[in-house]
Amino acid sequence: MSIEDFAHMWDGSDDGWTLHYFDRKAWRITVRFPQGRPAIHDVAKLRQFDDDLRNIPTSKIWEQLRDLPCYSLASEFSNVDIHTKMKRGKELGLNCDCICIDHSGYLAVHANGSAMIIEDDEESEQVTQRMLNAGVPVVQTHVD
């Protein structure tokens, strides 16, 4: 596909479009084990820290993690929730790092309520840039 393939959706002649920019960041947590691998008490702490592990037997978690230097939680956390979660990790004596994952981006929305979702990142960027260059209004939203 090319940018011309989207001309039927937006060729610049329809002024019913706006670009919605969503500023959305999420956080991922990694727990680093002090000795380069977990001790059995680290697994017990992880079960208290990570909701995904609460109902898994300690022995099963131990089998999966015993030779690993760290464990990354599967869940992502919002700007609001990351502070509480990191505080809880510290209270449990866990060595936690967090990294920011940027999920920000544009979504073209028509006045009739339909949205133009382009799954190919490169093509989406091209259409977005064409719309920005044409002066399509931008609505900014910060998501927590």
PDB file of C-alpha atoms in Angstrom:
ATOM      1  CA  MET A   1       0.000   0.000   0.000  1.00  0.00           C
ATOM      2  CA  SER A   2       0.978   3.591  -0.469  1.00  0.00           C
ATOM      3  CA  ILE A   3      -0.337   6.884   0.798  1.00  0.00           C
ATOM      4  CA  GLU A   4      -2.441   7.195  -2.376  1.00  0.00           C
ATOM      5  CA  ASP A   5      -4.387   4.103  -1.277  1.00  0.00           C
ATOM      6  CA  PHE A   6      -5.884   6.240   1.493  1.00  0.00           C
ATOM      7  CA  ALA A   7      -6.990   9.081  -0.798  1.00  0.00           C
ATOM      8  CA  HIS A   8     -10.559   7.778  -0.737  1.00  0.00           C
ATOM      9  CA  MET A   9     -10.560   8.389   3.032  1.00  0.00           C
ATOM     10  CA  TRP A  10      -8.697  11.681   2.995  1.00  0.00           C
ATOM     11  CA  ASP A  11      -7.362  13.506  -0.028  1.00  0.00           C
ATOM     12  CA  GLY A  12      -7.283  16.947   1.561  1.00  0.00           C
ATOM     13  CA  SER A  13     -10.608  18.104   0.176  1.00  0.00           C
ATOM     14  CA  ASP A  14     -12.751  17.072   3.155  1.00  0.00           C
ATOM     15  CA  ASP A  15     -12.419  19.454   6.087  1.00  0.00           C
ATOM     16  CA  GLY A  16     -14.392  17.215   8.453  1.00  0.00           C
ATOM     17  CA  TRP A  17     -11.243  15.606   9.876  1.00  0.00           C
ATOM     18  CA  THR A  18      -9.289  16.327  13.032  1.00  0.00           C
ATOM     19  CA  LEU A  19      -6.158  14.653  14.298  1.00  0.00           C
ATOM     20  CA  HIS A  20      -6.400  13.496  17.884  1.00  0.00           C
ATOM     21  CA  TYR A  21      -2.986  13.267  19.510  1.00  0.00           C
ATOM     22  CA  PHE A  22      -2.979  10.969  22.511  1.00  0.00           C
ATOM     23  CA  ASP A  23      -0.064  11.525  24.883  1.00  0.00           C
ATOM     24  CA  ARG A  24      -0.032   8.143  26.608  1.00  0.00           C
ATOM     25  CA  LYS A  25       2.849   6.689  28.500  1.00  0.00           C
ATOM     26  CA  ALA A  26       2.963   3.435  30.401  1.00  0.00           C
ATOM     27  CA  TRP A  27       5.568   1.920  32.658  1.00  0.00           C
ATOM     28  CA  ARG A  28       7.115  -1.558  32.833  1.00  0.00           C
ATOM     29  CA  ILE A  29       8.786  -2.899  35.974  1.00  0.00           C
ATOM     30  CA  THR A  30      11.755  -5.243  36.174  1.00  0.00           C
ATOM     31  CA  VAL A  31      12.837  -6.790  39.473  1.00  0.00           C
ATOM     32  CA  ARG A  32      16.588  -7.441  39.642  1.00  0.00           C
ATOM     33  CA  PHE A  33      17.811 -10.196  41.934  1.00  0.00           C
ATOM     34  CA  PRO A  34      20.701  -9.227  44.256  1.00  0.00           C
ATOM     35  CA  GLN A  35      22.869 -12.291  43.650  1.00  0.00           C
ATOM     36  CA  GLY A  36      22.219 -12.411  39.895  1.00  0.00           C
ATOM     37  CA  ARG A  37      19.489 -14.987  40.494  1.00  0.00           C
ATOM     38  CA  PRO A  38      16.610 -15.205  42.950  1.00  0.00           C
ATOM     39  CA  ALA A  39      16.656 -16.704  46.406  1.00  0.00           C
ATOM     40  CA  ILE A  40      13.536 -18.589  47.467  1.00  0.00           C
ATOM     41  CA  HIS A  41      12.458 -15.632  49.649  1.00  0.00           C
ATOM     42  CA  ASP A  42      12.600 -13.403  46.527  1.00  0.00           C
ATOM     43  CA  VAL A  43       9.999 -15.635  44.909  1.00  0.00           C
ATOM     44  CA  ALA A  44       7.740 -15.274  47.934  1.00  0.00           C
ATOM     45  CA  LYS A  45       8.088 -11.485  47.712  1.00  0.00           C
ATOM     46  CA  LEU A  46       7.346 -11.554  43.982  1.00  0.00           C
ATOM     47  CA  ARG A  47       4.107 -13.436  44.656  1.00  0.00           C
ATOM     48  CA  GLN A  48       3.045 -10.568  46.938  1.00  0.00           C
ATOM     49  CA  PHE A  49       4.179  -7.950  44.419  1.00  0.00           C
ATOM     50  CA  ASP A  50       2.861  -9.287  41.106  1.00  0.00           C
ATOM     51  CA  ASP A  51      -0.848 -10.104  40.938  1.00  0.00           C
ATOM     52  CA  ASP A  52      -0.173 -12.457  38.011  1.00  0.00           C
ATOM     53  CA  LEU A  53       1.891 -14.707  40.307  1.00  0.00           C
ATOM     54  CA  ARG A  54      -0.394 -14.845  43.348  1.00  0.00           C
ATOM     55  CA  ASN A  55      -2.191 -18.044  42.380  1.00  0.00           C
ATOM     56  CA  ILE A  56       0.839 -19.877  41.000  1.00  0.00           C
ATOM     57  CA  PRO A  57       2.615 -22.218  43.410  1.00  0.00           C
ATOM     58  CA  THR A  58       5.981 -20.972  44.657  1.00  0.00           C
ATOM     59  CA  SER A  59       7.652 -24.152  43.412  1.00  0.00           C
ATOM     60  CA  LYS A  60       6.475 -23.528  39.842  1.00  0.00           C
ATOM     61  CA  ILE A  61       7.659 -19.903  39.898  1.00  0.00           C
ATOM     62  CA  TRP A  62      10.985 -21.029  41.376  1.00  0.00           C
ATOM     63  CA  GLU A  63      11.467 -23.518  38.534  1.00  0.00           C
ATOM     64  CA  GLN A  64      10.908 -20.774  35.949  1.00  0.00           C
ATOM     65  CA  LEU A  65      13.053 -18.082  37.600  1.00  0.00           C
ATOM     66  CA  ARG A  66      15.818 -19.841  39.505  1.00  0.00           C
ATOM     67  CA  ASP A  67      18.573 -19.148  36.950  1.00  0.00           C
ATOM     68  CA  LEU A  68      17.411 -15.724  35.794  1.00  0.00           C
ATOM     69  CA  PRO A  69      19.011 -12.427  36.882  1.00  0.00           C
ATOM     70  CA  CYS A  70      15.706 -10.541  36.789  1.00  0.00           C
ATOM     71  CA  TYR A  71      11.956 -10.794  36.360  1.00  0.00           C
ATOM     72  CA  SER A  72       9.814  -8.399  34.310  1.00  0.00           C
ATOM     73  CA  LEU A  73       6.172  -7.956  35.204  1.00  0.00           C
ATOM     74  CA  ALA A  74       3.842  -8.586  32.262  1.00  0.00           C
ATOM     75  CA  SER A  75       1.535  -5.708  33.181  1.00  0.00           C
ATOM     76  CA  GLU A  76       2.080  -2.097  32.231  1.00  0.00           C
ATOM     77  CA  PHE A  77       1.297   0.644  34.735  1.00  0.00           C
ATOM     78  CA  SER A  78      -0.055   4.155  34.270  1.00  0.00           C
ATOM     79  CA  ASN A  79       1.679   7.325  35.431  1.00  0.00           C
ATOM     80  CA  VAL A  80      -0.618   7.296  38.447  1.00  0.00           C
ATOM     81  CA  ASP A  81      -0.127   3.633  39.387  1.00  0.00           C
ATOM     82  CA  ILE A  82       3.640   3.327  38.879  1.00  0.00           C
ATOM     83  CA  HIS A  83       4.474   5.338  42.007  1.00  0.00           C
ATOM     84  CA  THR A  84       2.338   3.143  44.245  1.00  0.00           C
ATOM     85  CA  LYS A  85       3.709  -0.032  42.673  1.00  0.00           C
ATOM     86  CA  MET A  86       7.357   1.062  42.993  1.00  0.00           C
ATOM     87  CA  LYS A  87       6.743   2.048  46.633  1.00  0.00           C
ATOM     88  CA  ARG A  88       5.270  -1.401  47.287  1.00  0.00           C
ATOM     89  CA  GLY A  89       8.325  -3.047  45.712  1.00  0.00           C
ATOM     90  CA  LYS A  90      10.609  -1.038  47.980  1.00  0.00           C
ATOM     91  CA  GLU A  91       8.523  -1.976  51.046  1.00  0.00           C
ATOM     92  CA  LEU A  92       8.975  -5.651  50.108  1.00  0.00           C
ATOM     93  CA  GLY A  93      12.727  -5.171  49.743  1.00  0.00           C
ATOM     94  CA  LEU A  94      12.732  -5.758  45.994  1.00  0.00           C
ATOM     95  CA  ASN A  95      15.212  -4.032  43.676  1.00  0.00           C
ATOM     96  CA  CYS A  96      12.838  -2.606  41.052  1.00  0.00           C
ATOM     97  CA  ASP A  97      13.615  -0.633  37.916  1.00  0.00           C
ATOM     98  CA  CYS A  98      11.004   0.927  35.688  1.00  0.00           C
ATOM     99  CA  ILE A  99      11.124   2.053  32.095  1.00  0.00           C
ATOM    100  CA  CYS A 100       8.713   4.260  30.211  1.00  0.00           C
ATOM    101  CA  ILE A 101       6.941   2.892  27.147  1.00  0.00           C
ATOM    102  CA  ASP A 102       5.599   5.642  24.893  1.00  0.00           C
ATOM    103  CA  HIS A 103       2.247   4.725  23.342  1.00  0.00           C
ATOM    104  CA  SER A 104       1.610   8.278  22.125  1.00  0.00           C
ATOM    105  CA  GLY A 105       0.312   8.919  18.657  1.00  0.00           C
ATOM    106  CA  TYR A 106      -2.215  10.424  16.296  1.00  0.00           C
ATOM    107  CA  LEU A 107      -5.643   9.172  15.301  1.00  0.00           C
ATOM    108  CA  ALA A 108      -7.532  10.764  12.419  1.00  0.00           C
ATOM    109  CA  VAL A 109     -11.187  11.252  13.410  1.00  0.00           C
ATOM    110  CA  HIS A 110     -13.973  12.483  11.145  1.00  0.00           C
ATOM    111  CA  ALA A 111     -16.808  14.716  12.330  1.00  0.00           C
ATOM    112  CA  ASN A 112     -19.201  11.805  11.697  1.00  0.00           C
ATOM    113  CA  GLY A 113     -17.401   9.860  14.447  1.00  0.00           C
ATOM    114  CA  SER A 114     -15.442   7.437  12.268  1.00  0.00           C
ATOM    115  CA  ALA A 115     -11.723   7.014  12.805  1.00  0.00           C
ATOM    116  CA  MET A 116      -9.043   6.153  10.269  1.00  0.00           C
ATOM    117  CA  ILE A 117      -6.894   3.376  11.696  1.00  0.00           C
ATOM    118  CA  ILE A 118      -3.895   2.556   9.525  1.00  0.00           C
ATOM    119  CA  GLU A 119      -2.104  -0.479  10.912  1.00  0.00           C
ATOM    120  CA  ASP A 120       1.138  -0.009   8.962  1.00  0.00           C
ATOM    121  CA  ASP A 121       3.223   2.418  11.055  1.00  0.00           C
ATOM    122  CA  GLU A 122       5.072   3.923   8.084  1.00  0.00           C
ATOM    123  CA  GLU A 123       1.909   4.595   6.100  1.00  0.00           C
ATOM    124  CA  SER A 124       0.164   5.948   9.171  1.00  0.00           C
ATOM    125  CA  GLU A 125       3.036   8.369   9.692  1.00  0.00           C
ATOM    126  CA  GLN A 126       2.837   9.490   6.052  1.00  0.00           C
ATOM    127  CA  VAL A 127      -0.914  10.141   6.210  1.00  0.00           C
ATOM    128  CA  THR A 128      -0.545  11.915   9.561  1.00  0.00           C
ATOM    129  CA  GLN A 129       2.262  14.103   8.220  1.00  0.00           C
ATOM    130  CA  ARG A 130       0.205  14.952   5.116  1.00  0.00           C
ATOM    131  CA  MET A 131      -2.721  15.956   7.356  1.00  0.00           C
ATOM    132  CA  LEU A 132      -0.482  18.038   9.631  1.00  0.00           C
ATOM    133  CA  ASN A 133       1.080  19.770   6.615  1.00  0.00           C
ATOM    134  CA  ALA A 134      -2.418  20.542   5.311  1.00  0.00           C
ATOM    135  CA  GLY A 135      -3.336  22.233   8.606  1.00  0.00           C
ATOM    136  CA  VAL A 136      -5.833  19.662   9.866  1.00  0.00           C
ATOM    137  CA  PRO A 137      -6.745  20.720  13.431  1.00  0.00           C
ATOM    138  CA  VAL A 138      -5.116  18.780  16.258  1.00  0.00           C
ATOM    139  CA  VAL A 139      -6.860  17.891  19.514  1.00  0.00           C
ATOM    140  CA  GLN A 140      -4.432  16.916  22.261  1.00  0.00           C
ATOM    141  CA  THR A 141      -5.331  14.506  25.028  1.00  0.00           C
ATOM    142  CA  HIS A 142      -3.120  13.481  27.913  1.00  0.00           C
ATOM    143  CA  VAL A 143      -3.922   9.975  29.133  1.00  0.00           C
ATOM    144  CA  ASP A 144      -2.976   8.765  32.621  1.00  0.00           C
TER     145      ASP A 144
END
